[in-house]
Coordinates of C-alpha atoms in Angstrom, one line a residue:
X1 CA 68.2 81.2 -107.4
X2 CA 68.3 77.9 -105.6
X3 CA 69.2 77.7 -101.9
X4 CA 72.9 77.1 -101.3
X5 CA 73.9 73.5 -100.7
X6 CA 77.0 72.2 -99.0
X7 CA 78.8 72.8 -102.2
X8 CA 77.9 76.1 -103.8
X9 CA 77.2 75.9 -107.5
X10 CA 78.7 78.8 -109.5
X11 CA 77.8 79.5 -113.1
X12 CA 80.8 81.3 -114.5
X13 CA 80.7 83.2 -117.8
X14 CA 83.8 83.3 -120.0
X15 CA 85.0 80.1 -118.4
X16 CA 87.6 79.4 -121.1
X17 CA 89.2 82.9 -120.7
X18 CA 92.0 83.9 -118.4
X19 CA 89.7 85.1 -115.5
X20 CA 87.5 82.0 -115.8
X21 CA 90.5 79.7 -115.8
X22 CA 91.8 81.4 -112.7
X23 CA 88.6 80.5 -110.9
X24 CA 89.0 76.9 -112.0
X25 CA 92.5 76.8 -110.5
X26 CA 91.0 78.0 -107.2
X27 CA 88.2 75.5 -107.3
X28 CA 90.6 72.6 -107.8
X29 CA 92.8 73.9 -104.9
X30 CA 89.8 74.0 -102.6
X31 CA 88.6 70.6 -103.8
X32 CA 92.0 69.2 -102.8
X33 CA 91.3 70.4 -99.3
X34 CA 87.9 68.8 -99.2
X35 CA 85.7 71.8 -100.1
X36 CA 85.2 74.5 -102.6
X37 CA 82.5 75.4 -105.1
X38 CA 81.2 73.3 -108.0
X39 CA 81.8 75.2 -111.2
X40 CA 79.7 75.1 -114.4
X41 CA 81.0 77.4 -117.1
X42 CA 79.7 79.0 -120.3
X43 CA 81.8 80.4 -123.1
X44 CA 81.5 81.5 -126.8
X45 CA 84.0 78.7 -127.6
X46 CA 83.3 76.0 -125.0
X47 CA 86.1 73.6 -124.2
X48 CA 87.3 71.5 -121.2
X49 CA 88.6 73.7 -118.5
X50 CA 90.3 72.3 -115.4
X51 CA 88.2 72.8 -112.3
X52 CA 84.8 72.9 -114.1
X53 CA 82.2 70.1 -114.2
X54 CA 81.3 71.3 -117.7
X55 CA 81.6 74.3 -120.0
X56 CA 78.6 74.9 -122.1
X57 CA 78.0 77.2 -125.2
X58 CA 76.6 80.7 -124.8
X59 CA 76.0 83.6 -127.0
X60 CA 78.1 86.8 -126.8
X61 CA 77.0 89.9 -124.9
X62 CA 76.4 91.9 -128.1
X63 CA 74.1 89.2 -129.5
X64 CA 70.4 90.2 -129.4
X65 CA 69.7 86.8 -127.9
X66 CA 72.0 87.3 -124.9
X67 CA 69.3 88.2 -122.4
X68 CA 67.0 85.3 -123.2
X69 CA 70.0 82.9 -123.4
X70 CA 71.3 83.9 -120.0
X71 CA 67.8 83.8 -118.5
X72 CA 67.3 80.3 -119.9
X73 CA 70.7 79.1 -118.6
X74 CA 70.0 80.3 -115.1
X75 CA 66.5 78.7 -115.1
X76 CA 67.8 75.4 -116.4
X77 CA 71.0 75.1 -114.3
X78 CA 69.7 76.8 -111.1
X79 CA 73.1 77.9 -109.8
X80 CA 73.5 79.4 -106.4
X81 CA 75.7 82.1 -107.9
X82 CA 76.2 83.7 -111.3
X83 CA 79.8 85.0 -111.6
X84 CA 80.5 87.0 -114.8
X85 CA 84.1 87.4 -116.0
X86 CA 83.6 89.0 -119.5
X87 CA 84.0 92.8 -119.5
X88 CA 81.7 93.4 -122.4
X89 CA 78.7 91.7 -120.7
X90 CA 78.9 93.3 -117.3
X91 CA 76.6 96.3 -117.9
X92 CA 74.1 94.2 -119.7
X93 CA 74.1 91.4 -117.2
X94 CA 73.7 93.9 -114.3
X95 CA 70.6 95.3 -115.9
X96 CA 69.3 91.8 -116.7
X97 CA 69.8 90.8 -113.1
X98 CA 67.8 93.8 -111.9
X99 CA 65.0 93.1 -114.4
X100 CA 64.7 89.4 -113.7
X101 CA 65.3 89.3 -110.0
X102 CA 68.5 87.3 -109.9
X103 CA 69.1 89.2 -106.6
X104 CA 71.9 88.3 -104.3
X105 CA 73.0 85.4 -106.4
X106 CA 74.5 87.6 -109.1
X107 CA 78.0 88.5 -108.0
X108 CA 78.1 91.9 -109.5
X109 CA 77.7 95.5 -108.5
X110 CA 74.6 97.7 -109.3
X111 CA 74.0 98.7 -112.9
X112 CA 75.2 102.3 -112.6
X113 CA 78.6 101.5 -111.0
X114 CA 79.2 98.6 -113.3
X115 CA 78.5 100.8 -116.4
X116 CA 81.0 103.4 -115.2
X117 CA 83.7 100.9 -114.5
X118 CA 83.1 99.2 -117.8
X119 CA 84.1 102.4 -119.7
X120 CA 87.7 103.4 -119.1
X121 CA 87.1 107.1 -119.9
X122 CA 84.0 107.3 -117.6
X123 CA 86.1 105.6 -114.9
X124 CA 88.8 108.3 -115.2
X125 CA 86.2 111.1 -115.1
X126 CA 84.4 109.5 -112.1
X127 CA 87.6 109.0 -110.0
X128 CA 89.0 112.4 -110.8
X129 CA 85.7 114.0 -109.8
X130 CA 85.9 112.2 -106.4
X131 CA 89.5 113.1 -105.8
X132 CA 91.0 109.7 -106.5
X133 CA 94.5 109.8 -108.1
X134 CA 94.5 109.0 -111.8
X135 CA 96.9 109.9 -114.6
X136 CA 96.3 112.8 -117.0
X137 CA 93.6 111.7 -119.4
X138 CA 91.7 113.1 -122.4
X139 CA 89.7 112.1 -125.4
X140 CA 91.4 111.9 -128.8
X141 CA 89.5 115.0 -130.0
X142 CA 90.7 117.0 -127.0
X143 CA 94.3 116.1 -127.6
X144 CA 94.4 116.6 -131.4
X145 CA 97.2 115.1 -133.5
X146 CA 99.7 112.4 -132.6
X147 CA 102.4 115.2 -132.4
X148 CA 100.1 117.1 -130.0
X149 CA 99.6 114.0 -128.0
X150 CA 103.3 113.4 -127.6
X151 CA 103.8 117.1 -126.5
X152 CA 100.7 116.8 -124.1
X153 CA 102.2 113.6 -122.6
X154 CA 105.7 115.0 -122.1
X155 CA 107.2 112.6 -124.6
X156 CA 104.8 109.7 -124.8
X157 CA 101.2 108.7 -124.1
X158 CA 99.1 105.6 -123.8
X159 CA 96.1 105.0 -125.9
X160 CA 93.5 102.3 -125.1
X161 CA 90.0 101.3 -126.1
X162 CA 87.4 102.7 -123.7
X163 CA 85.8 99.3 -123.6
X164 CA 88.1 96.2 -123.8
X165 CA 89.3 93.3 -121.8
X166 CA 92.5 93.7 -119.8
X167 CA 95.4 95.1 -121.8
X168 CA 94.0 94.4 -125.3
X169 CA 94.6 97.2 -127.7
X170 CA 96.8 99.2 -125.3
X171 CA 99.5 101.1 -127.3
X172 CA 102.2 103.6 -126.4
X173 CA 102.5 106.6 -128.7
X174 CA 105.9 108.3 -128.6
X175 CA 106.3 109.4 -132.2
X176 CA 104.3 112.3 -133.7
X177 CA 104.1 110.3 -136.9
X178 CA 102.7 107.1 -135.3
X179 CA 100.2 105.7 -137.8
X180 CA 98.1 104.2 -135.1
X181 CA 96.8 107.6 -134.1
X182 CA 95.0 108.1 -137.4
X183 CA 92.8 105.0 -136.7
X184 CA 91.7 106.4 -133.3
X185 CA 88.2 107.8 -132.7
X186 CA 85.9 108.6 -129.8
X187 CA 86.0 105.0 -128.7
X188 CA 89.5 105.5 -127.4
X189 CA 91.0 107.0 -124.3
X190 CA 94.3 108.9 -124.1
X191 CA 96.3 108.7 -120.8
X192 CA 99.5 110.1 -119.6
X193 CA 102.2 107.5 -119.2
X194 CA 103.1 106.6 -115.6
X195 CA 106.6 105.2 -115.7
X196 CA 106.8 103.5 -112.3
X197 CA 106.1 100.1 -110.9
X198 CA 102.7 98.6 -111.9
X199 CA 100.4 96.7 -109.5
X200 CA 97.2 94.7 -109.7
X201 CA 95.3 95.1 -106.4
X202 CA 92.8 92.3 -106.0
X203 CA 89.9 93.7 -103.9
X204 CA 86.8 92.4 -102.2
X205 CA 84.2 94.9 -100.9
X206 CA 81.3 93.5 -98.9
X207 CA 77.8 94.3 -100.3
X208 CA 76.5 94.2 -96.7
X209 CA 79.0 96.1 -94.6
X210 CA 81.3 97.9 -97.1
X211 CA 84.3 96.1 -95.5
X212 CA 87.3 95.9 -97.9
X213 CA 90.0 93.3 -98.3
X214 CA 93.0 94.2 -100.5
X215 CA 95.7 91.9 -101.8
X216 CA 98.4 93.8 -103.6
X217 CA 100.1 92.1 -106.5
X218 CA 103.2 93.6 -108.1
X219 CA 103.6 93.0 -111.8
X220 CA 107.2 91.9 -112.4
X221 CA 106.8 91.4 -116.2
X222 CA 104.4 92.8 -118.8
X223 CA 103.5 91.0 -122.0
X224 CA 104.1 94.1 -124.1
X225 CA 107.2 95.3 -122.3
X226 CA 106.1 98.7 -121.0
X227 CA 102.3 98.1 -121.0
X228 CA 99.8 95.3 -121.3
X229 CA 98.7 92.3 -119.2
X230 CA 101.0 90.8 -116.6
X231 CA 103.3 88.0 -117.7
X232 CA 104.4 87.5 -114.1
X233 CA 103.4 88.9 -110.7
X234 CA 104.6 88.8 -107.1
X235 CA 102.1 88.8 -104.2
X236 CA 103.3 91.4 -101.7
X237 CA 103.2 91.0 -97.9
X238 CA 100.3 92.7 -96.1
X239 CA 101.1 96.4 -95.6
X240 CA 104.1 96.3 -97.9
X241 CA 102.6 99.0 -100.2
X242 CA 100.1 100.7 -97.9
X243 CA 99.5 103.7 -100.3
X244 CA 98.6 101.3 -103.1
X245 CA 96.2 99.4 -100.9
X246 CA 94.6 102.6 -99.6
X247 CA 94.2 103.8 -103.2
X248 CA 92.4 100.6 -104.1
X249 CA 90.0 101.0 -101.2
X250 CA 89.3 104.6 -102.2
X251 CA 88.7 103.5 -105.7
X252 CA 86.0 100.9 -105.0
X253 CA 84.3 103.2 -102.5
X254 CA 84.3 106.1 -104.9
X255 CA 82.8 104.0 -107.7
X256 CA 80.5 102.2 -105.2
X257 CA 81.6 98.7 -106.4
X258 CA 81.0 95.6 -104.4
X259 CA 82.2 92.0 -104.6
X260 CA 85.4 91.1 -106.5
X261 CA 87.3 93.9 -108.2
X262 CA 90.5 93.8 -110.2
X263 CA 92.4 96.9 -111.1
X264 CA 95.6 98.3 -112.5
X265 CA 97.6 100.8 -110.5
X266 CA 101.0 102.4 -111.5
X267 CA 103.4 104.8 -109.9
X268 CA 103.7 108.2 -111.6
X269 CA 107.0 109.9 -112.1
X270 CA 106.9 111.4 -108.6
X271 CA 106.1 108.0 -107.0
X272 CA 102.4 108.7 -106.5
X273 CA 100.2 105.6 -107.3
X274 CA 97.5 106.3 -109.8
X275 CA 94.6 104.2 -111.0
X276 CA 94.9 103.1 -114.7
X277 CA 91.7 101.1 -115.0
X278 CA 89.1 99.1 -113.0
X279 CA 87.4 95.8 -113.7
X280 CA 84.3 95.1 -111.6
X281 CA 84.8 91.3 -111.7
X282 CA 87.3 88.6 -111.0
X283 CA 90.4 89.0 -113.1
X284 CA 93.1 86.8 -114.6
X285 CA 95.2 87.1 -111.5
X286 CA 92.6 86.2 -108.9
X287 CA 94.3 82.8 -108.1
X288 CA 97.0 84.8 -106.4
X289 CA 94.4 86.2 -103.9
X290 CA 92.1 83.2 -103.1
X291 CA 90.7 85.1 -100.1
X292 CA 88.5 87.1 -102.5
X293 CA 86.7 83.9 -103.8
X294 CA 86.4 82.7 -100.2
X295 CA 84.7 86.0 -99.2
X296 CA 82.3 85.7 -102.1
X297 CA 81.3 82.2 -101.1
X298 CA 80.7 83.3 -97.5
X299 CA 78.8 86.5 -98.2
X300 CA 77.0 85.8 -101.5
X301 CA 75.8 82.2 -101.1
X302 CA 74.8 82.3 -97.4

């Protein structure tokens, strides 16, 4: 990595996606105040993105050429920081960073924690093992049929891909004859449905001191009605939902994640907040918590 300059250069993967665009919004806002990072993006489908100097083509994380492509990009562009935003690439990039010595310039947790957080079933198992509140969860094989699932969930359950971006693929099963169930296999997770308010805590955990900053966002509208990505959010005042903030801190500590973390939390029927899933990266809502990017710039590029 090159030494940081007055303007930190960030290489952002998935620049044209929701998380990448959210970083672009923040870069523009900081530029208006006379500062902020210089963003160079890469994407499978490169296009102009506000806040970026350029968005270049890159191969996907499942492509055999991914490792060499990323190594060549870093060598050619010499960014101060590499900031990944694509869920599927995080475990591979964490290992690549370890193998190639990207060091402190890769804004990502260690390979083990990243791999656990990248798999929603492993995340549930790890958090439950460490006493962090999560909804009831199981594999498709453990539950059985769709009718069994509805009975197990007390009327309805949520099924989601173990590895996916955001709310993609999330589906509510409430009918024992739901045809979706027949297409599910071991790559899917079954969760009990938490009916309460949903939140998206934006977290930063220092890789140096372990200090945590949490900004709690409340989802006021979901794209799929009862589940899915947020269509609208409200940033809550500090200490407005202390149990949600405390759960977010316990989660990143239990998984040993550092840097930016985006997660989904929902209140169960008794009001207890439970963790639905965790993303060890900047998320699509990070522009509502610009302090997280500011912390990254201070601690990762200095």
